[in-house]
Coordinates of C-alpha atoms in Angstrom, one line a residue:
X1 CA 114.9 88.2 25.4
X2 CA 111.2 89.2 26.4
X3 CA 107.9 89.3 24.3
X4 CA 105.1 90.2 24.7
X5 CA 103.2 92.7 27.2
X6 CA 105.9 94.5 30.1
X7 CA 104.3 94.3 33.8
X8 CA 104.1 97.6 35.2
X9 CA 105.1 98.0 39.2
X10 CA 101.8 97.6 40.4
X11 CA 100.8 94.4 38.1
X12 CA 105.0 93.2 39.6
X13 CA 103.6 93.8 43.3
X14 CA 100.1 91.7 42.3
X15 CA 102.9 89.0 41.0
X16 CA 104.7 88.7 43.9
X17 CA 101.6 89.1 46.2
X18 CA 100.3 85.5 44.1
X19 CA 103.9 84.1 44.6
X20 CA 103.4 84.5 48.3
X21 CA 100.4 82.7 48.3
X22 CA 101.9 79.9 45.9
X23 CA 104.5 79.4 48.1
X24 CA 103.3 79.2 51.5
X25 CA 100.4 76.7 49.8
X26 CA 103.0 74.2 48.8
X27 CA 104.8 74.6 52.3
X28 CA 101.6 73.4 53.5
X29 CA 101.1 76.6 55.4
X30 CA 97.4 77.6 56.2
X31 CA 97.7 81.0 57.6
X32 CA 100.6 83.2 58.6
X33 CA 99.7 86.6 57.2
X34 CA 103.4 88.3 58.4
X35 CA 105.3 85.1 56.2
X36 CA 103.0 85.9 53.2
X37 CA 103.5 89.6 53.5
X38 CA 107.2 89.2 53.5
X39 CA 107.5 86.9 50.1
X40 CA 105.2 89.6 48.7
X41 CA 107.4 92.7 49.7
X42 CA 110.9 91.4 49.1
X43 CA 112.1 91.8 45.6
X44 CA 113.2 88.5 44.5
X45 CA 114.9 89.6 41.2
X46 CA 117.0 92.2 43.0
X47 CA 118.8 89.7 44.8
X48 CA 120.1 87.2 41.4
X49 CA 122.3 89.4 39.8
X50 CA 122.2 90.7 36.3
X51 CA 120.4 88.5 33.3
X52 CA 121.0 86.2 32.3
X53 CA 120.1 84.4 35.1
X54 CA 120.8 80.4 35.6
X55 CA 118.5 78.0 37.4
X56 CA 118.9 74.4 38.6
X57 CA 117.9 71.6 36.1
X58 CA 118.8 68.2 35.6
X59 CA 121.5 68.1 37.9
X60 CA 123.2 71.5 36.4
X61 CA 122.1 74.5 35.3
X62 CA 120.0 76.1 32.6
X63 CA 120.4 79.9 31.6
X64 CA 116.7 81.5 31.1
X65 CA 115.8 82.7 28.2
X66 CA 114.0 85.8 29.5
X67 CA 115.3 89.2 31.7
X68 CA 111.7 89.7 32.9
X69 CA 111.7 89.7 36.7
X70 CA 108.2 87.7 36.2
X71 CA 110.2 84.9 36.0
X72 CA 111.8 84.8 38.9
X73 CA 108.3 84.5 41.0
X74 CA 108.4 80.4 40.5
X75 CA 109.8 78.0 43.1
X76 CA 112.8 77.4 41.3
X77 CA 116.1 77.7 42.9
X78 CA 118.9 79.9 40.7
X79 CA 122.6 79.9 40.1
X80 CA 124.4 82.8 42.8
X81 CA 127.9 81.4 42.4
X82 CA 127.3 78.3 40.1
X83 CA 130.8 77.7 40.1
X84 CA 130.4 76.5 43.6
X85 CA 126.9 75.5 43.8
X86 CA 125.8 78.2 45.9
X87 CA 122.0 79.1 44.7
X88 CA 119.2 81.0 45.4
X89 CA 117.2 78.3 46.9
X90 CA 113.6 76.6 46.9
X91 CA 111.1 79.3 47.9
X92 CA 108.5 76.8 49.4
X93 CA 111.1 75.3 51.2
X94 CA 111.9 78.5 53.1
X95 CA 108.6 79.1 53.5
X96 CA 108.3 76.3 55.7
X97 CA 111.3 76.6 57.4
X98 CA 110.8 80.7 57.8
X99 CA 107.1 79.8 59.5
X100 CA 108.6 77.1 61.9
X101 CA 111.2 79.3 62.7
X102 CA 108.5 81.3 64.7
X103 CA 109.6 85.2 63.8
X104 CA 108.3 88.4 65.5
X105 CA 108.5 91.6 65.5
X106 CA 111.8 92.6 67.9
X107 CA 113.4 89.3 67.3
X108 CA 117.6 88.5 67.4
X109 CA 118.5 86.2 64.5
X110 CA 121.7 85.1 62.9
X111 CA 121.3 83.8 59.5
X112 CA 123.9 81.6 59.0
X113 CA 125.1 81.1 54.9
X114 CA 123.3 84.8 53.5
X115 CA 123.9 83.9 50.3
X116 CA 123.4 87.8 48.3
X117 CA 120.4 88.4 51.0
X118 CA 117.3 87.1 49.7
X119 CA 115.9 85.4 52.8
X120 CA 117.6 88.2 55.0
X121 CA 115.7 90.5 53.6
X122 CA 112.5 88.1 54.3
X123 CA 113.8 87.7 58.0
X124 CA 114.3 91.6 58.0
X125 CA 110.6 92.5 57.0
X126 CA 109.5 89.7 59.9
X127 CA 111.3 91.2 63.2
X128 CA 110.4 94.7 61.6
X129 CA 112.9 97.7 62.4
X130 CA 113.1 96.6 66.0
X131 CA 114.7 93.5 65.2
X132 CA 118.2 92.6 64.6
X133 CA 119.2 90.7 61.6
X134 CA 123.4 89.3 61.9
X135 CA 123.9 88.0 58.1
X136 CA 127.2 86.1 57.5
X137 CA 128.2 84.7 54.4
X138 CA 131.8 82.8 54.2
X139 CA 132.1 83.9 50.5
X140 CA 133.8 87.8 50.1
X141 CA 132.1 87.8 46.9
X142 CA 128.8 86.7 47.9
X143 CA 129.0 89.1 51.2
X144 CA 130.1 92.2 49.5
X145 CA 126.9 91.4 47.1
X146 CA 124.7 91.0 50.8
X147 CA 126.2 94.1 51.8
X148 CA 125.0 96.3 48.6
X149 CA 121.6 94.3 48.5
X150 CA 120.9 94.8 52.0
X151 CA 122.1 98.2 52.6
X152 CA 118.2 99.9 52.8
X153 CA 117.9 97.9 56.2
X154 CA 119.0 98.9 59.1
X155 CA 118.0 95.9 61.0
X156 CA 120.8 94.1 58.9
X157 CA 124.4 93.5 59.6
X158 CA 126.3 91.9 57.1
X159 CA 129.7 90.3 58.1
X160 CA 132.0 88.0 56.0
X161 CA 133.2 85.6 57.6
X162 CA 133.0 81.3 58.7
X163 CA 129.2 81.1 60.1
X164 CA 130.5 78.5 63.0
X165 CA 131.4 81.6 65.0
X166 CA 128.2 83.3 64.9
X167 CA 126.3 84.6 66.9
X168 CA 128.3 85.9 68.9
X169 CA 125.3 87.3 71.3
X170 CA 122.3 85.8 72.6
X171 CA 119.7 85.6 69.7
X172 CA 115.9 84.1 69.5
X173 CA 116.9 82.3 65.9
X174 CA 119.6 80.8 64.3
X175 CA 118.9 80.3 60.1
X176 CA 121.6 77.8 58.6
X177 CA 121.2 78.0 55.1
X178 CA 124.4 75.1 54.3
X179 CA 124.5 71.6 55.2
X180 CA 126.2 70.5 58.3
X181 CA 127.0 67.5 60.2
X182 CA 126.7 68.6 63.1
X183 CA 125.9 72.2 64.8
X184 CA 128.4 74.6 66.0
X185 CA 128.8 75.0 69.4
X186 CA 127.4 78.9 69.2
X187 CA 124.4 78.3 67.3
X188 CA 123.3 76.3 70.0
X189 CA 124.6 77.8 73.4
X190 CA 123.5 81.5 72.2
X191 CA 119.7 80.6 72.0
X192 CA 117.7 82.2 73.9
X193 CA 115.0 80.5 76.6
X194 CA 112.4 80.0 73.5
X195 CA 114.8 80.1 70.7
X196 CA 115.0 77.9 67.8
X197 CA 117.6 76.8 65.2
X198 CA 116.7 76.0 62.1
X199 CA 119.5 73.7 60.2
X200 CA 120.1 71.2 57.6
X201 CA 121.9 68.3 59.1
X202 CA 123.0 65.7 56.4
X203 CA 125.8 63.9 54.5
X204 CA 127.3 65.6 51.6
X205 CA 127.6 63.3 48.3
X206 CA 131.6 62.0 48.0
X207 CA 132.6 64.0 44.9
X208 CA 131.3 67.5 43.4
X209 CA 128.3 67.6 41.5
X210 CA 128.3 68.3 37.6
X211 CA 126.8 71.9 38.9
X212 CA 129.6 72.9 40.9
X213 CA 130.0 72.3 44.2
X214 CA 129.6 69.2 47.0
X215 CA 126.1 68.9 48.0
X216 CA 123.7 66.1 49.9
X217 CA 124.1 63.0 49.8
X218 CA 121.2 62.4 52.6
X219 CA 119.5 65.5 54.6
X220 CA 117.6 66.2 56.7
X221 CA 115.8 70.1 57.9
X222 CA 115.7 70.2 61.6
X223 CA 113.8 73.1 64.3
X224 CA 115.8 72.7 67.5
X225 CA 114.2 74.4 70.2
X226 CA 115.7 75.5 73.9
X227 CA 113.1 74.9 76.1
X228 CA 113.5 75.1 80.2
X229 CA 114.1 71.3 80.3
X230 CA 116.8 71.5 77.4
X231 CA 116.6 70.7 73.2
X232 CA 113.0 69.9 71.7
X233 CA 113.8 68.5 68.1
X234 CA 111.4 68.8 64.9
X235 CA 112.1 67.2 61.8
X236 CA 111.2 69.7 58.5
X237 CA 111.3 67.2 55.7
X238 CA 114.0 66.5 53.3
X239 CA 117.3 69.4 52.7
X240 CA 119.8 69.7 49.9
X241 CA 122.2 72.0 50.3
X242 CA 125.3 72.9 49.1
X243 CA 128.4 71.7 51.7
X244 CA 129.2 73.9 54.4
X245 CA 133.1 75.7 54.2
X246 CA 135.5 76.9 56.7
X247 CA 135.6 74.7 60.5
X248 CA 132.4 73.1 60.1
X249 CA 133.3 71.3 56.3
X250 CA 135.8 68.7 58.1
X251 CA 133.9 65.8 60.5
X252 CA 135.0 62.7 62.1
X253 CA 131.0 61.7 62.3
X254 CA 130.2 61.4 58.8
X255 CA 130.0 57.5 58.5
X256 CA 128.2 57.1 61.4
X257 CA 125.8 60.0 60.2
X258 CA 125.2 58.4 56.8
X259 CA 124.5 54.8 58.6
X260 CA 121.4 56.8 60.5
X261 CA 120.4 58.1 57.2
X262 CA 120.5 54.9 55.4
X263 CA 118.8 53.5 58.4
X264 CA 115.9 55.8 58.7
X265 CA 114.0 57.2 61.4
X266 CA 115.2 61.1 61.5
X267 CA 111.5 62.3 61.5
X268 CA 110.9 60.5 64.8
X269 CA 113.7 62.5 67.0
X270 CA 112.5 64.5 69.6
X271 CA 115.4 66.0 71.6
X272 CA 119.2 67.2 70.9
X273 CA 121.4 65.6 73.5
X274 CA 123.9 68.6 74.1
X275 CA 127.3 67.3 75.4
X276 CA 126.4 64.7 76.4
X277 CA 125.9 60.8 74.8
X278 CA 122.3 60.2 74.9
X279 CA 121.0 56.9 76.0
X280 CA 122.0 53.9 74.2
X281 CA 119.3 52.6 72.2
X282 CA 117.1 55.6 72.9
X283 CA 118.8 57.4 70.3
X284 CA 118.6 58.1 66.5
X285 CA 122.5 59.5 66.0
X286 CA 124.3 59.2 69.2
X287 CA 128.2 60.6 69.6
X288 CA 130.0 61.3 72.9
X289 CA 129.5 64.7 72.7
X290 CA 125.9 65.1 71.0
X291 CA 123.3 62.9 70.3
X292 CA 119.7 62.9 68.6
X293 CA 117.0 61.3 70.6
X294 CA 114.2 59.9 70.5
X295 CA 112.4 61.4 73.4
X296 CA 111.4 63.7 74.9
X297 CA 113.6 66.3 75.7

């Protein structure tokens, strides 16, 4: 139900022009005019279904009272498939994620867990029509919702489908957007020289949550970088995201993982040890095969 006086389109672009601003604030995020632009063009409300919509509170969800799209220009996260726990997540948290992920106009980038195409529609306005946006979402549902959401872009290709085998081409970015606990082989090996992953790493909680869904335990978000003398790692604060699905939702590392957590320290690594160990003692999360380190890379 809504009340009261109805924003007009022009008073709706003002909103969302003062959302942008919100947001990038509370990312911490001084000045990047292209990020701000994007939250300001992208319809947010077009991308969480019909009313009533459903956001996360106390450890559930709470259906809004109110079908104005107003409302959806807070940094709340809402309910896309609460049944699972997939949302529409935190708007300042993407913010900092999207600025560290160091778009341009013409850039490659896989976004990894699409969701119904809110921040692919973001990425989309930052590489511009010369970029190339690969969505993939594991959920048919979820991806045929991307598909009709997206389907003004041509920079976007949506493809259903388990996110561990994508990209399948060299790209400049790699947006995860589900908790791992560990990276797929392809979003690593297909970054370009310069390229950087963005990911949450973490440990997903033992049972579902009341919401729907398995989600963190411990996270963490992580910028990997491929430099010429190999993996530059930056920690991004705190992630809590909903489990990953398909190859990458089965792990033989997640005690060891958690003991890191519970340990501490994830905001001092420095470098991704790709296939290889790492040195002992030199490294925050070491396995044969891949290791976070803390130096340089």
């Amino acid at each position: 139900m809504n009340h009261g006086i109805a924003f007009d389109d022009e008073a709706l672009s003002a909103i969302r022009r003062a959302y942008a601003r919100q947001m990038l604030a509370v990312a911490g995020i001084a000045d990047d005019p292209a990020l701000e632009d994007a939250f300001a063009a992208v319809p947010r409300e077009s991308f969480l279904g019909p009313p009533p919509w459903r956001m996360v509170a106390h450890g559930g969800y709470r259906e809004l009272p109110s079908s104005d799209p107003v409302v959806a220009y807070q940094d709340i996260n809402f309910a896309l498939a609460a049944e699972r726990g997939v949302n529409n997540g935190s708007p300042s948290l993407h913010a900092r994620w999207l600025h560290h992920a160091g778009l341009k106009a013409g850039s490659r980038v896989a976004h990894i867990g699409a969701g119904t195409g809110y921040y692919t529609a973001l990425i989309a306005h930052l590489v511009g029509p010369e970029g190339r946006v690969t969505a993939v979402e594991f959920d048919p549902d979820l991806a045929r919702l991307a598909q009709r959401n997206l389907s003004d872009r041509a920079n976007v290709t949506v493809v259903q489908g388990d996110g561990a085998d994508w990209p399948r081409e060299t790209v400049d970015c790699v947006y995860v957007n589900f908790l791992v606990q560990r990276p797929a082989d392809a979003w690593v090996e297909r970054l370009d020289r310069g390229g950087r992953l963005i990911l949450p790493l973490g440990v997903p909680r033992p049972k579902r949550s009341p919401g729907g869904g398995t989600h963190t335990l411990h996270g963490a978000g992580l910028c990997v970088e491929r430099t010429g003398a190999g993996f530059a790692v930056r920690w991004l604060g705190p992630a809590f995201f909903v489990y990953a699905e398909g190859a990458l939702a089965e792990s033989s590392e997640d005690d060891a993982l958690k003991t890191a957590f519970e340990k501490g320290g994830v905001e001092f690594v420095r470098s991704l040890r790709w296939k290889e160990a790492g040195k002992p003692g030199r490294c925050w999360f070491r396995t044969p095969d891949w290791s976070l380190s803390y130096d340089e890379p």
